[in-house]
Amino acid sequence: MSAALSELEKEVIDIFVRIAGVLSLPRSVGELYGLLYISPKPLCIDDCMRKLKISKGSTSQGLKILRSFGAVNTVYVPGDRKDFFEAEAQLRKIVAGFVNEQVRPHLDNGKARMAHIDQLIAAEEGEHREFYASRMERLKGWQKRAGSLLPFALNFIKPE
Amino acid sequence: MSAALSELEKEVIDIFVRIAGVLSLPRSVGELYGLLYISPKPLCIDDCMRKLKISKGSTSQGLKILRSFGAVNTVYVPGDRKDFFEAEAQLRKIVAGFVNEQVRPHLDNGKARMAHIDQLIAAEEGEHREFYASRMERLKGWQKRAGSLLPFALNFIKPE
DNA sequence: GCCATCGTTCATTATTTTTTGAACAATCTG
DNA sequence: CAGATTGTTCAAAAAATAATGAACGATGGC
């Protein structure tokens, strides 16, 4: 039950560790999700710790992060005091949660920042003002496209 | 000429530093691109060093990374031995370069890994084989969608 | 060919990020 | 309520990542 990781588990976990890297999430978060993703039944914190050989702190913290964007759900197991966890398998939910929690704040911040830059350029006196303005226009174009790509991508990932 | 950064420069650089963070690139790489992006004329390594107050090593290394996916181009300046650099402003080129250099390798690796997992599951004897297989199917579905989203996104960013 | 200038490399140093584990708070059990 | 059991928090340690700068090689001018 609390044996070492099987070859299969190791490989699956490895995939999610890489994905975590891309998303700038700690390695342990990827490990936890991978373990739960391939687990036929919900696991408790202690199971995770033992199988992944990571500390209780990392486990608790990692599961907290995963819950924060809905990648992991808690499961009630009758007759057990412990919390049990299982991986959310609906990609759409996870992506939506991740975007809302970790991406949107940045995008919003970016917009405010752009507005400030516009002001700076308006106040600019030097010979390069036109150039600056054109660069900013271009930057706004980028932002706009990225922004409109996002909802599209979300829609692309159809409700499973 | 080698004065401190203007408010405008600082703000623009800040934007690209954030973007660098999202892409898991070093801060200095974001700084360099931002500086060049808002610079009306090409800059040499020494200009970059002085304005950003970063070391020669970081500057050289950072520009190398930026060139590797076409975010920065070298410019020939007659009568000067130094190399000069300017930001590539065509988003399409940069994204394409970045995807080819930094993203594709991972995707390819992922595919190989999946194939290996399929083998492991085929060899599986235990009662959970069906479950494992269904999880892998789901994972492949994700991979496929992500894969088909990519070319679409590239196309979405039209040739400026 | 020799000296000066320029860019790169890479071992070391600094910084940032992640993990650890012990202390704590909360909750159940009898 | 006392004693366990469970999960969380957070200061300290460890690990990973990035920056530095001196040494080096390459190139051009004289």
Coordinates of N, CA, C and O in Angstrom, one line a residue, chain A:
Chain A
M1 N 0.8 -1.2 0.0 CA 0.0 0.0 0.0 C 0.9 1.3 0.0 O 0.7 2.1 -0.8
S2 N 1.8 1.3 0.9 CA 2.7 2.5 0.9 C 4.0 2.1 0.3 O 5.0 2.7 0.6
A3 N 3.9 1.2 -0.6 CA 5.2 0.7 -1.3 C 5.8 1.8 -2.1 O 5.3 3.0 -2.2
A4 N 6.9 1.5 -2.7 CA 7.6 2.5 -3.5 C 6.8 2.8 -4.8 O 5.9 2.0 -5.1
L5 N 7.1 3.8 -5.5 CA 6.4 4.1 -6.7 C 6.6 3.1 -7.8 O 7.8 2.6 -8.0
S6 N 5.6 2.7 -8.5 CA 5.8 1.7 -9.6 C 6.4 2.5 -10.8 O 6.4 3.7 -10.8
E7 N 6.9 1.7 -11.7 CA 7.4 2.3 -12.9 C 6.4 3.2 -13.6 O 6.6 4.4 -14.0
L8 N 5.2 2.7 -13.7 CA 4.1 3.5 -14.3 C 3.9 4.8 -13.6 O 3.8 5.9 -14.2
E9 N 3.8 4.7 -12.3 CA 3.6 5.9 -11.5 C 4.7 6.9 -11.7 O 4.4 8.1 -11.9
K10 N 5.9 6.4 -11.7 CA 7.0 7.3 -11.9 C 6.9 8.1 -13.2 O 7.2 9.3 -13.3
E11 N 6.6 7.3 -14.3 CA 6.5 8.0 -15.6 C 5.4 9.0 -15.7 O 5.6 10.1 -16.2
V12 N 4.2 8.7 -15.1 CA 3.1 9.6 -15.1 C 3.5 10.9 -14.3 O 3.3 12.0 -14.8
I13 N 4.1 10.7 -13.1 CA 4.4 11.8 -12.3 C 5.4 12.7 -13.0 O 5.3 13.9 -13.0
D14 N 6.4 12.0 -13.7 CA 7.4 12.8 -14.5 C 6.7 13.7 -15.5 O 7.1 14.9 -15.6
I15 N 5.7 13.3 -16.1 CA 5.0 14.1 -17.1 C 4.4 15.4 -16.4 O 4.6 16.5 -16.9
F16 N 3.8 15.2 -15.2 CA 3.2 16.3 -14.6 C 4.3 17.2 -13.9 O 4.0 18.4 -13.7
V17 N 5.4 16.6 -13.5 CA 6.5 17.5 -13.0 C 6.9 18.5 -14.1 O 7.2 19.6 -13.9
R18 N 7.0 18.0 -15.3 CA 7.4 18.8 -16.4 C 6.4 19.9 -16.7 O 6.7 21.1 -16.9
I19 N 5.1 19.5 -16.6 CA 4.1 20.5 -16.8 C 4.1 21.6 -15.7 O 4.0 22.8 -16.0
A20 N 4.3 21.1 -14.5 CA 4.5 22.1 -13.4 C 5.6 23.1 -13.7 O 5.4 24.3 -13.5
G21 N 6.7 22.6 -14.2 CA 7.8 23.5 -14.5 C 7.4 24.6 -15.5 O 7.7 25.7 -15.3
V22 N 6.7 24.2 -16.5 CA 6.2 25.1 -17.5 C 5.3 26.2 -16.9 O 5.4 27.4 -17.2
L23 N 4.5 25.8 -15.9 CA 3.6 26.7 -15.3 C 4.2 27.4 -14.1 O 3.5 28.1 -13.4
S24 N 5.5 27.2 -13.9 CA 6.2 27.8 -12.8 C 5.6 27.4 -11.4 O 5.5 28.2 -10.5
L25 N 5.3 26.2 -11.3 CA 4.8 25.7 -10.1 C 5.9 24.7 -9.5 O 6.7 24.1 -10.3
P26 N 6.0 24.6 -8.2 CA 7.0 23.8 -7.6 C 6.9 22.4 -8.0 O 5.8 21.9 -8.3
R27 N 8.1 21.7 -8.1 CA 8.1 20.3 -8.5 C 7.2 19.5 -7.7 O 6.5 18.6 -8.3
S28 N 7.1 19.7 -6.4 CA 6.3 18.9 -5.5 C 4.8 18.9 -5.9 O 4.1 18.0 -5.8
V29 N 4.4 20.1 -6.4 CA 3.0 20.2 -6.9 C 2.8 19.3 -8.1 O 1.7 18.6 -8.1
G30 N 3.7 19.2 -9.0 CA 3.6 18.3 -10.1 C 3.5 16.9 -9.7 O 2.7 16.1 -10.1
E31 N 4.4 16.6 -8.7 CA 4.5 15.2 -8.2 C 3.1 14.8 -7.6 O 2.6 13.7 -7.9
L32 N 2.6 15.7 -6.8 CA 1.3 15.4 -6.1 C 0.2 15.1 -7.1 O -0.5 14.2 -7.0
Y33 N 0.1 16.0 -8.1 CA -1.0 15.9 -9.0 C -0.8 14.6 -9.8 O -1.8 13.8 -10.0
G34 N 0.4 14.3 -10.3 CA 0.7 13.1 -11.0 C 0.3 11.9 -10.2 O -0.4 11.0 -10.8
L35 N 0.7 11.8 -9.0 CA 0.4 10.7 -8.1 C -1.1 10.5 -8.0 O -1.6 9.4 -8.2
L36 N -1.8 11.6 -7.8 CA -3.3 11.5 -7.6 C -4.0 11.1 -9.0 O -5.0 10.4 -9.0
Y37 N -3.4 11.7 -10.0 CA -4.0 11.5 -11.3 C -4.1 10.0 -11.7 O -5.0 9.5 -12.3
I38 N -3.0 9.3 -11.4 CA -2.9 7.9 -11.8 C -3.4 6.9 -10.6 O -3.4 5.7 -10.8
S39 N -3.8 7.5 -9.5 CA -4.2 6.7 -8.4 C -5.7 6.3 -8.6 O -6.6 7.1 -8.7
P40 N -6.0 5.0 -8.5 CA -7.4 4.5 -8.7 C -8.3 4.9 -7.5 O -9.5 4.9 -7.6
K41 N -7.7 5.2 -6.4 CA -8.5 5.7 -5.3 C -7.9 6.9 -4.6 O -6.7 7.1 -4.7
P42 N -8.7 7.6 -3.9 CA -8.2 8.8 -3.2 C -7.1 8.5 -2.2 O -7.1 7.4 -1.6
L43 N -6.2 9.4 -2.0 CA -5.1 9.3 -1.1 C -5.2 10.3 0.0 O -5.7 11.4 -0.3
C44 N -4.6 10.0 1.1 CA -4.5 11.0 2.2 C -3.1 11.6 2.2 O -2.2 11.1 1.5
I45 N -3.0 12.6 3.0 CA -1.7 13.3 3.1 C -0.6 12.3 3.4 O 0.5 12.4 2.7
D46 N -0.8 11.4 4.3 CA 0.2 10.5 4.7 C 0.6 9.6 3.5 O 1.8 9.3 3.3
D47 N -0.4 9.1 2.8 CA -0.1 8.3 1.6 C 0.9 9.1 0.6 O 1.9 8.5 0.1
C48 N 0.5 10.3 0.4 CA 1.3 11.1 -0.6 C 2.7 11.3 -0.1 O 3.7 11.1 -0.8
M49 N 2.9 11.7 1.2 CA 4.2 11.8 1.8 C 5.0 10.6 1.6 O 6.2 10.7 1.1
R50 N 4.5 9.5 2.0 CA 5.3 8.2 1.9 C 5.6 7.8 0.5 O 6.8 7.5 0.3
K51 N 4.7 7.9 -0.4 CA 5.0 7.5 -1.7 C 6.0 8.4 -2.4 O 6.8 8.0 -3.2
L52 N 5.8 9.7 -2.2 CA 6.6 10.6 -2.9 C 7.9 11.0 -2.1 O 8.8 11.6 -2.7
K53 N 7.9 10.5 -0.9 CA 9.1 10.8 0.0 C 9.3 12.3 0.0 O 10.5 12.8 -0.2
I54 N 8.3 13.1 0.3 CA 8.4 14.5 0.6 C 7.9 14.8 1.9 O 7.2 14.0 2.5
S55 N 8.2 16.0 2.4 CA 7.8 16.3 3.8 C 6.3 16.6 4.0 O 5.6 16.8 3.0
K56 N 5.9 16.5 5.2 CA 4.5 16.8 5.5 C 4.2 18.3 5.0 O 3.1 18.5 4.5
G57 N 5.1 19.2 5.3 CA 4.9 20.6 4.9 C 4.7 20.7 3.5 O 3.7 21.4 3.0
S58 N 5.5 20.2 2.7 CA 5.4 20.3 1.2 C 4.1 19.7 0.8 O 3.4 20.2 -0.1
T59 N 3.7 18.6 1.3 CA 2.5 17.9 0.9 C 1.3 18.8 1.2 O 0.5 19.0 0.3
S60 N 1.2 19.2 2.4 CA 0.1 20.1 2.8 C 0.0 21.3 1.9 O -1.0 21.7 1.4
Q61 N 1.2 22.0 1.7 CA 1.3 23.2 0.9 C 0.9 22.9 -0.5 O 0.2 23.6 -1.2
G62 N 1.5 21.8 -1.0 CA 1.2 21.5 -2.4 C -0.2 21.2 -2.7 O -0.8 21.7 -3.7
L63 N -0.9 20.4 -1.8 CA -2.3 20.1 -2.0 C -3.1 21.4 -1.9 O -4.1 21.6 -2.6
K64 N -2.7 22.3 -1.1 CA -3.4 23.6 -0.9 C -3.4 24.3 -2.3 O -4.4 24.8 -2.7
I65 N -2.2 24.4 -2.9 CA -2.1 25.0 -4.2 C -3.0 24.4 -5.2 O -3.7 25.0 -5.9
L66 N -2.9 23.0 -5.2 CA -3.7 22.3 -6.2 C -5.2 22.5 -6.0 O -6.0 22.7 -7.0
R67 N -5.6 22.6 -4.8 CA -7.0 22.9 -4.5 C -7.4 24.3 -4.9 O -8.5 24.5 -5.4
S68 N -6.5 25.2 -4.8 CA -6.8 26.6 -5.0 C -7.2 26.9 -6.4 O -8.0 27.8 -6.7
F69 N -6.8 26.1 -7.4 CA -7.4 26.2 -8.7 C -8.1 25.0 -9.2 O -8.2 24.8 -10.4
G70 N -8.6 24.2 -8.2 CA -9.5 23.1 -8.6 C -8.9 22.0 -9.3 O -9.6 21.2 -10.0
A71 N -7.6 21.7 -9.1 CA -6.9 20.6 -9.8 C -7.1 19.3 -8.9 O -6.9 18.2 -9.4
V72 N -7.5 19.5 -7.7 CA -7.6 18.4 -6.8 C -8.8 18.6 -5.9 O -9.1 19.8 -5.5
N73 N -9.6 17.6 -5.7 CA -10.8 17.7 -4.8 C -10.7 16.8 -3.6 O -10.0 15.8 -3.6
T74 N -11.3 17.3 -2.6 CA -11.3 16.4 -1.3 C -12.5 15.5 -1.4 O -13.5 15.8 -2.0
V75 N -12.3 14.3 -0.9 CA -13.3 13.3 -0.9 C -13.5 12.8 0.5 O -12.6 12.6 1.3
Y76 N -14.8 12.6 0.8 CA -15.2 12.2 2.1 C -15.1 10.6 2.1 O -15.8 10.0 1.3
V77 N -14.4 10.1 3.1 CA -14.3 8.7 3.2 C -14.9 8.3 4.6 O -14.3 8.7 5.6
P78 N -16.0 7.7 4.6 CA -16.8 7.3 5.8 C -15.9 6.6 6.8 O -15.1 5.7 6.4
G79 N -16.0 7.0 8.0 CA -15.2 6.2 9.1 C -13.8 6.5 9.1 O -13.0 5.8 9.7
D80 N -13.3 7.6 8.5 CA -11.9 8.0 8.5 C -11.8 9.4 8.8 O -12.5 10.3 8.2
R81 N -11.0 9.8 9.8 CA -10.8 11.2 10.2 C -10.0 11.9 9.2 O -10.1 13.1 9.1
K82 N -9.2 11.2 8.5 CA -8.2 11.9 7.6 C -9.0 12.5 6.4 O -10.1 12.1 6.0
D83 N -8.3 13.5 5.8 CA -8.8 14.1 4.5 C -8.3 13.2 3.4 O -7.1 12.7 3.4
F84 N -9.1 13.0 2.4 CA -8.7 12.3 1.2 C -8.8 13.1 0.0 O -9.7 14.0 -0.1
F85 N -7.9 12.9 -1.0 CA -7.8 13.8 -2.1 C -7.8 12.9 -3.4 O -7.2 11.8 -3.5
E86 N -8.4 13.5 -4.4 CA -8.4 12.9 -5.8 C -8.2 14.0 -6.8 O -8.5 15.1 -6.6
A87 N -7.6 13.6 -7.9 CA -7.3 14.5 -9.0 C -8.6 14.9 -9.7 O -9.4 14.0 -10.0
E88 N -8.8 16.2 -10.0 CA -9.9 16.6 -10.9 C -9.4 16.2 -12.3 O -8.3 16.6 -12.7
A89 N -10.3 15.4 -13.0 CA -9.8 15.0 -14.3 C -10.4 15.8 -15.5 O -10.0 15.6 -16.6
Q90 N -11.3 16.7 -15.2 CA -11.8 17.6 -16.2 C -10.8 18.7 -16.5 O -10.7 19.7 -15.7
L91 N -10.2 18.6 -17.6 CA -9.2 19.6 -18.0 C -9.8 21.0 -17.9 O -9.2 22.0 -17.4
R92 N -10.9 21.1 -18.5 CA -11.6 22.5 -18.6 C -11.6 23.2 -17.2 O -11.3 24.4 -17.1
K93 N -12.0 22.4 -16.2 CA -12.1 23.0 -14.9 C -10.8 23.5 -14.4 O -10.6 24.6 -13.8
I94 N -9.8 22.7 -14.6 CA -8.4 23.0 -14.1 C -7.9 24.3 -14.8 O -7.4 25.2 -14.2
V95 N -8.0 24.2 -16.1 CA -7.5 25.4 -16.9 C -8.2 26.7 -16.5 O -7.6 27.7 -16.2
A96 N -9.6 26.6 -16.4 CA -10.3 27.8 -16.0 C -9.9 28.3 -14.6 O -9.6 29.5 -14.4
G97 N -9.7 27.3 -13.7 CA -9.3 27.7 -12.3 C -7.9 28.3 -12.4 O -7.6 29.4 -11.7
F98 N -7.0 27.7 -13.1 CA -5.6 28.2 -13.2 C -5.6 29.6 -13.8 O -4.9 30.5 -13.3
V99 N -6.3 29.8 -14.8 CA -6.3 31.1 -15.5 C -6.9 32.2 -14.5 O -6.3 33.2 -14.4
N100 N -8.0 31.8 -13.9 CA -8.5 32.8 -13.0 C -7.6 33.2 -11.8 O -7.5 34.3 -11.4
E101 N -7.0 32.1 -11.2 CA -6.2 32.4 -10.1 C -4.8 32.9 -10.4 O -4.3 33.8 -9.7
Q102 N -4.2 32.4 -11.4 CA -2.8 32.7 -11.6 C -2.5 33.6 -12.8 O -1.4 34.2 -12.9
V103 N -3.4 33.7 -13.7 CA -3.1 34.4 -14.9 C -3.8 35.8 -15.0 O -3.2 36.8 -15.2
R104 N -5.1 35.8 -14.7 CA -5.8 37.0 -14.8 C -5.2 38.2 -14.0 O -5.1 39.3 -14.5
P105 N -4.8 38.0 -12.8 CA -4.2 39.1 -12.0 C -3.1 39.8 -12.8 O -3.1 41.0 -12.9
H106 N -2.3 39.0 -13.4 CA -1.2 39.5 -14.2 C -1.7 40.4 -15.4 O -1.2 41.5 -15.6
L107 N -2.6 39.8 -16.1 CA -3.1 40.5 -17.2 C -3.7 41.9 -16.8 O -3.5 42.9 -17.5
D108 N -4.5 41.9 -15.7 CA -5.1 43.1 -15.3 C -4.0 44.1 -14.9 O -4.1 45.3 -15.3
N109 N -3.1 43.7 -14.2 CA -1.9 44.5 -13.8 C -1.3 45.1 -15.0 O -0.9 46.3 -15.1
G110 N -1.1 44.3 -16.0 CA -0.5 44.7 -17.3 C -1.2 45.9 -17.9 O -0.6 46.9 -18.4
K111 N -2.5 45.8 -17.9 CA -3.3 46.9 -18.5 C -3.1 48.2 -17.8 O -2.9 49.2 -18.5
A112 N -3.2 48.1 -16.5 CA -3.0 49.4 -15.7 C -1.6 50.0 -16.1 O -1.5 51.2 -16.3
R113 N -0.6 49.1 -16.1 CA 0.7 49.6 -16.4 C 0.8 50.3 -17.8 O 1.4 51.3 -18.0
M114 N 0.1 49.7 -18.8 CA 0.1 50.3 -20.1 C -0.5 51.7 -20.1 O 0.0 52.6 -20.7
A115 N -1.6 51.8 -19.3 CA -2.2 53.1 -19.3 C -1.2 54.2 -18.7 O -1.1 55.3 -19.2
H116 N -0.5 53.8 -17.7 CA 0.5 54.7 -17.1 C 1.6 55.1 -18.2 O 2.0 56.2 -18.3
I117 N 2.0 54.1 -19.0 CA 3.0 54.4 -20.0 C 2.5 55.4 -21.0 O 3.2 56.3 -21.4
D118 N 1.2 55.2 -21.4 CA 0.6 56.2 -22.3 C 0.8 57.6 -21.8 O 1.1 58.5 -22.5
Q119 N 0.5 57.7 -20.5 CA 0.6 59.1 -19.9 C 2.1 59.6 -20.0 O 2.3 60.8 -20.4
L120 N 3.0 58.7 -19.7 CA 4.4 59.1 -19.8 C 4.7 59.6 -21.2 O 5.4 60.6 -21.4
I121 N 4.3 58.9 -22.2 CA 4.6 59.3 -23.6 C 3.9 60.6 -23.9 O 4.5 61.4 -24.6
A122 N 2.7 60.8 -23.5 CA 2.0 62.0 -23.8 C 2.8 63.2 -23.2 O 2.8 64.3 -23.8
A123 N 3.4 63.0 -22.1 CA 4.2 64.1 -21.5 C 5.6 64.2 -22.1 O 6.3 65.2 -21.8
E124 N 5.9 63.3 -22.9 CA 7.3 63.3 -23.5 C 7.5 64.5 -24.4 O 6.6 64.9 -25.2
E125 N 8.7 65.1 -24.4 CA 8.9 66.3 -25.2 C 9.9 66.0 -26.3 O 9.9 66.7 -27.4
G126 N 10.8 65.1 -26.1 CA 11.9 64.9 -27.0 C 11.5 64.5 -28.4 O 10.4 64.2 -28.7
E127 N 12.6 64.3 -29.2 CA 12.4 64.0 -30.7 C 11.8 62.6 -30.9 O 11.4 62.3 -32.0
H128 N 11.9 61.7 -29.9 CA 11.6 60.3 -30.1 C 10.1 60.0 -29.7 O 9.7 58.8 -29.8
R129 N 9.4 61.0 -29.4 CA 8.0 60.7 -29.0 C 7.2 59.9 -29.9 O 6.5 59.0 -29.5
E130 N 7.3 60.2 -31.2 CA 6.6 59.5 -32.2 C 7.0 58.0 -32.2 O 6.1 57.1 -32.3
F131 N 8.3 57.8 -32.1 CA 8.8 56.4 -32.1 C 8.2 55.7 -30.9 O 7.7 54.5 -31.0
Y132 N 8.3 56.3 -29.7 CA 7.8 55.7 -28.5 C 6.3 55.3 -28.7 O 5.8 54.2 -28.4
A133 N 5.6 56.3 -29.2 CA 4.1 56.0 -29.4 C 3.9 54.8 -30.3 O 3.0 54.0 -30.0
S134 N 4.7 54.7 -31.4 CA 4.4 53.6 -32.3 C 4.8 52.3 -31.6 O 4.1 51.3 -31.8
R135 N 5.8 52.3 -30.8 CA 6.1 51.1 -30.1 C 5.0 50.7 -29.1 O 4.7 49.5 -29.0
M136 N 4.5 51.6 -28.5 CA 3.4 51.3 -27.6 C 2.1 50.8 -28.3 O 1.5 49.9 -27.8
E137 N 1.9 51.4 -29.5 CA 0.8 50.9 -30.3 C 0.9 49.4 -30.6 O 0.0 48.6 -30.4
R138 N 2.1 49.1 -30.9 CA 2.4 47.7 -31.3 C 2.2 46.8 -30.1 O 1.7 45.7 -30.1
L139 N 2.7 47.3 -29.0 CA 2.6 46.5 -27.7 C 1.1 46.3 -27.4 O 0.7 45.2 -27.0
K140 N 0.3 47.3 -27.6 CA -1.1 47.2 -27.3 C -1.7 46.1 -28.2 O -2.6 45.4 -27.8
G141 N -1.2 46.1 -29.5 CA -1.7 45.2 -30.4 C -1.5 43.7 -29.9 O -2.3 42.9 -29.9
W142 N -0.3 43.5 -29.4 CA 0.1 42.2 -28.9 C -0.8 41.8 -27.7 O -1.4 40.8 -27.7
Q143 N -1.0 42.8 -26.8 CA -1.8 42.5 -25.7 C -3.2 42.1 -26.0 O -3.8 41.2 -25.5
K144 N -3.7 42.9 -27.0 CA -5.1 42.6 -27.4 C -5.2 41.2 -28.0 O -6.2 40.5 -27.7
R145 N -4.3 40.9 -28.8 CA -4.4 39.5 -29.4 C -4.2 38.4 -28.4 O -5.0 37.5 -28.4
A146 N -3.3 38.6 -27.5 CA -3.1 37.6 -26.5 C -4.4 37.5 -25.7 O -4.9 36.4 -25.3
G147 N -5.0 38.7 -25.4 CA -6.2 38.7 -24.6 C -7.3 38.0 -25.3 O -8.1 37.3 -24.6
S148 N -7.4 38.1 -26.6 CA -8.6 37.5 -27.3 C -8.3 36.1 -27.6 O -9.2 35.3 -27.8
L149 N -7.0 35.7 -27.5 CA -6.7 34.3 -27.7 C -7.2 33.4 -26.5 O -7.6 32.3 -26.7
L150 N -7.1 34.0 -25.4 CA -7.3 33.3 -24.1 C -8.8 32.8 -24.1 O -8.9 31.5 -23.9
P151 N -9.8 33.6 -24.2 CA -11.1 33.0 -24.1 C -11.4 32.0 -25.2 O -12.0 31.0 -25.0
F152 N -10.7 32.3 -26.4 CA -10.9 31.3 -27.4 C -10.3 29.9 -27.0 O -10.9 28.9 -27.3
A153 N -9.1 30.0 -26.5 CA -8.5 28.7 -26.1 C -9.3 28.0 -25.0 O -9.5 26.8 -25.1
L154 N -9.9 28.8 -24.1 CA -10.8 28.2 -23.1 C -11.9 27.5 -23.7 O -12.3 26.4 -23.3
N155 N -12.5 28.1 -24.8 CA -13.6 27.5 -25.4 C -13.2 26.3 -26.3 O -14.0 25.4 -26.4
F156 N -12.0 26.4 -26.7 CA -11.5 25.3 -27.6 C -11.5 24.0 -26.8 O -11.7 22.9 -27.3
I157 N -11.1 24.1 -25.5 CA -11.1 23.0 -24.6 C -12.5 22.7 -24.2 O -13.0 23.2 -23.2
K158 N -13.2 21.9 -25.0 CA -14.6 21.8 -24.8 C -15.0 21.1 -23.5 O -14.2 20.3 -22.9
P159 N -16.2 21.3 -23.0 CA -16.6 20.6 -21.7 C -16.6 19.1 -22.0 O -17.4 18.6 -22.7
E160 N -15.7 18.5 -21.3 CA -15.5 17.0 -21.6 C -16.7 16.2 -21.3 O -17.3 16.2 -20.3

